[in-house]
Amino acid sequence: DQQVKQNSPSLSVQEGRISILNCDYTNSMFDYFLWYKKYPAEGPTFLISISSIKDKNEDGRFTVFLNKSAKHLSLHIVPSQPGDSAVYFCAARRSGNTPLVFGKGTRLSVIA
Amino acid sequence: KAGVTQTPRYLIKTRGQQVTLSCSPISGHRSVSWYQQTPGQGLQFLFEYFSETQRNKGNFPGRFSGRQFSNSRSEMNVSTLELGDSALYLCASSVGAANNEQFFGPGTRLTVL
């Protein structure tokens, strides 16, 4: 049973346009959500996070939106750059010493 | 500050063998988590160690085990390797709880022939 789902395995966007990566979750106990970016031959790196008490968090070109009623979050990258081409993982947790639960990832390709 | 290091980076084994992977967390980090990444499966949680104690365990068979030393360094062991164990094994460290921001190492690419 996959609790965090990234239904788009891949996404292709033109440089300068907006990239929107989506993530759905099933566990209503999740209260904190994170996005990680992974380049080939490297480990994932933390990108941005959001607490369930918020519905938006922004950091430079990256914005994460959370819709608790729909159990859905999205990552917006504006404007997209070729260096953003990577695999993006959505992760979620619930409070307490429980591990992060990751989605399967979405491969973003930003075309120059 | 040095990042998370994992050794070896690449490993080739044959079915039935066993393997030990090593992870050195960021200095001061006490929590170490291990993940398996395979194509199409994302990152699947193996286990987490904190202060030399296994605090969480994922849904993997008993062939997968780990430990943590007093200096927070961690090892994971896979016995009786199967072809399906071929994967990228990632280690991540965090200051306290594993569900805080985690810092990942580059991973060990294990190929089982």
GROMACS .gro file of C-alpha atoms in nm, chain A residues 13-76:
model
   64
   13VAL     CA    1   0.911   2.149  -1.956
   14GLN     CA    2   1.066   2.426  -2.161
   15GLU     CA    3   1.323   2.651  -2.001
   16GLY     CA    4   1.164   2.959  -1.849
   17ARG     CA    5   0.822   2.801  -1.810
   18ILE     CA    6   0.662   2.670  -1.491
   19SER     CA    7   0.718   2.313  -1.375
   20ILE     CA    8   0.445   2.161  -1.159
   21LEU     CA    9   0.515   1.834  -0.984
   22ASN     CA   10   0.231   1.663  -0.804
   23CYS     CA   11   0.210   1.433  -0.505
   24ASP     CA   12  -0.087   1.263  -0.338
   25TYR     CA   13  -0.096   1.093  -0.001
   26THR     CA   14  -0.341   0.863   0.170
   27ASN     CA   15  -0.244   0.880   0.537
   28SER     CA   16  -0.433   1.162   0.708
   29MET     CA   17  -0.188   1.141   0.999
   30PHE     CA   18   0.091   1.291   0.789
   31ASP     CA   19   0.166   1.640   0.916
   32TYR     CA   20   0.489   1.739   0.744
   33PHE     CA   21   0.586   1.714   0.381
   34LEU     CA   22   0.919   1.748   0.207
   35TRP     CA   23   1.055   1.758  -0.145
   36TYR     CA   24   1.395   1.620  -0.236
   37LYS     CA   25   1.585   1.654  -0.561
   38LYS     CA   26   1.819   1.387  -0.689
   39TYR     CA   27   2.082   1.408  -0.960
   40PRO     CA   28   2.235   1.091  -1.109
   41ALA     CA   29   2.515   0.940  -0.900
   42GLU     CA   30   2.429   1.165  -0.605
   43GLY     CA   31   2.211   1.124  -0.302
   44PRO     CA   32   1.885   1.319  -0.273
   45THR     CA   33   1.913   1.674  -0.143
   46PHE     CA   34   1.648   1.854   0.057
   47LEU     CA   35   1.464   2.120  -0.140
   48ILE     CA   36   1.166   2.256   0.050
   49SER     CA   37   0.914   2.149   0.311
   50ILE     CA   38   0.572   2.243   0.443
   51SER     CA   39   0.389   2.183   0.764
   52SER     CA   40   0.025   2.080   0.765
   53ILE     CA   41  -0.067   2.405   0.941
   54LYS     CA   42   0.026   2.594   0.627
   55ASP     CA   43  -0.101   2.576   0.273
   56LYS     CA   44   0.193   2.738   0.099
   57ASN     CA   45   0.567   2.774   0.147
   58GLU     CA   46   0.797   2.962  -0.084
   59ASP     CA   47   1.173   2.961  -0.125
   60GLY     CA   48   1.306   3.150  -0.421
   61ARG     CA   49   1.192   2.983  -0.740
   62PHE     CA   50   1.035   2.695  -0.549
   63THR     CA   51   0.687   2.698  -0.398
   64VAL     CA   52   0.506   2.409  -0.237
   65PHE     CA   53   0.128   2.408  -0.205
   66LEU     CA   54  -0.063   2.182   0.030
   67ASN     CA   55  -0.431   2.095  -0.004
   68LYS     CA   56  -0.513   1.892   0.306
   69SER     CA   57  -0.873   1.821   0.215
   70ALA     CA   58  -0.760   1.668  -0.115
   71LYS     CA   59  -0.450   1.510   0.041
   72HIS     CA   60  -0.250   1.666  -0.236
   73LEU     CA   61   0.062   1.874  -0.261
   74SER     CA   62   0.244   2.024  -0.550
   75LEU     CA   63   0.585   2.175  -0.616
   76HIS     CA   64   0.605   2.471  -0.851
   0.00000   0.00000   0.00000
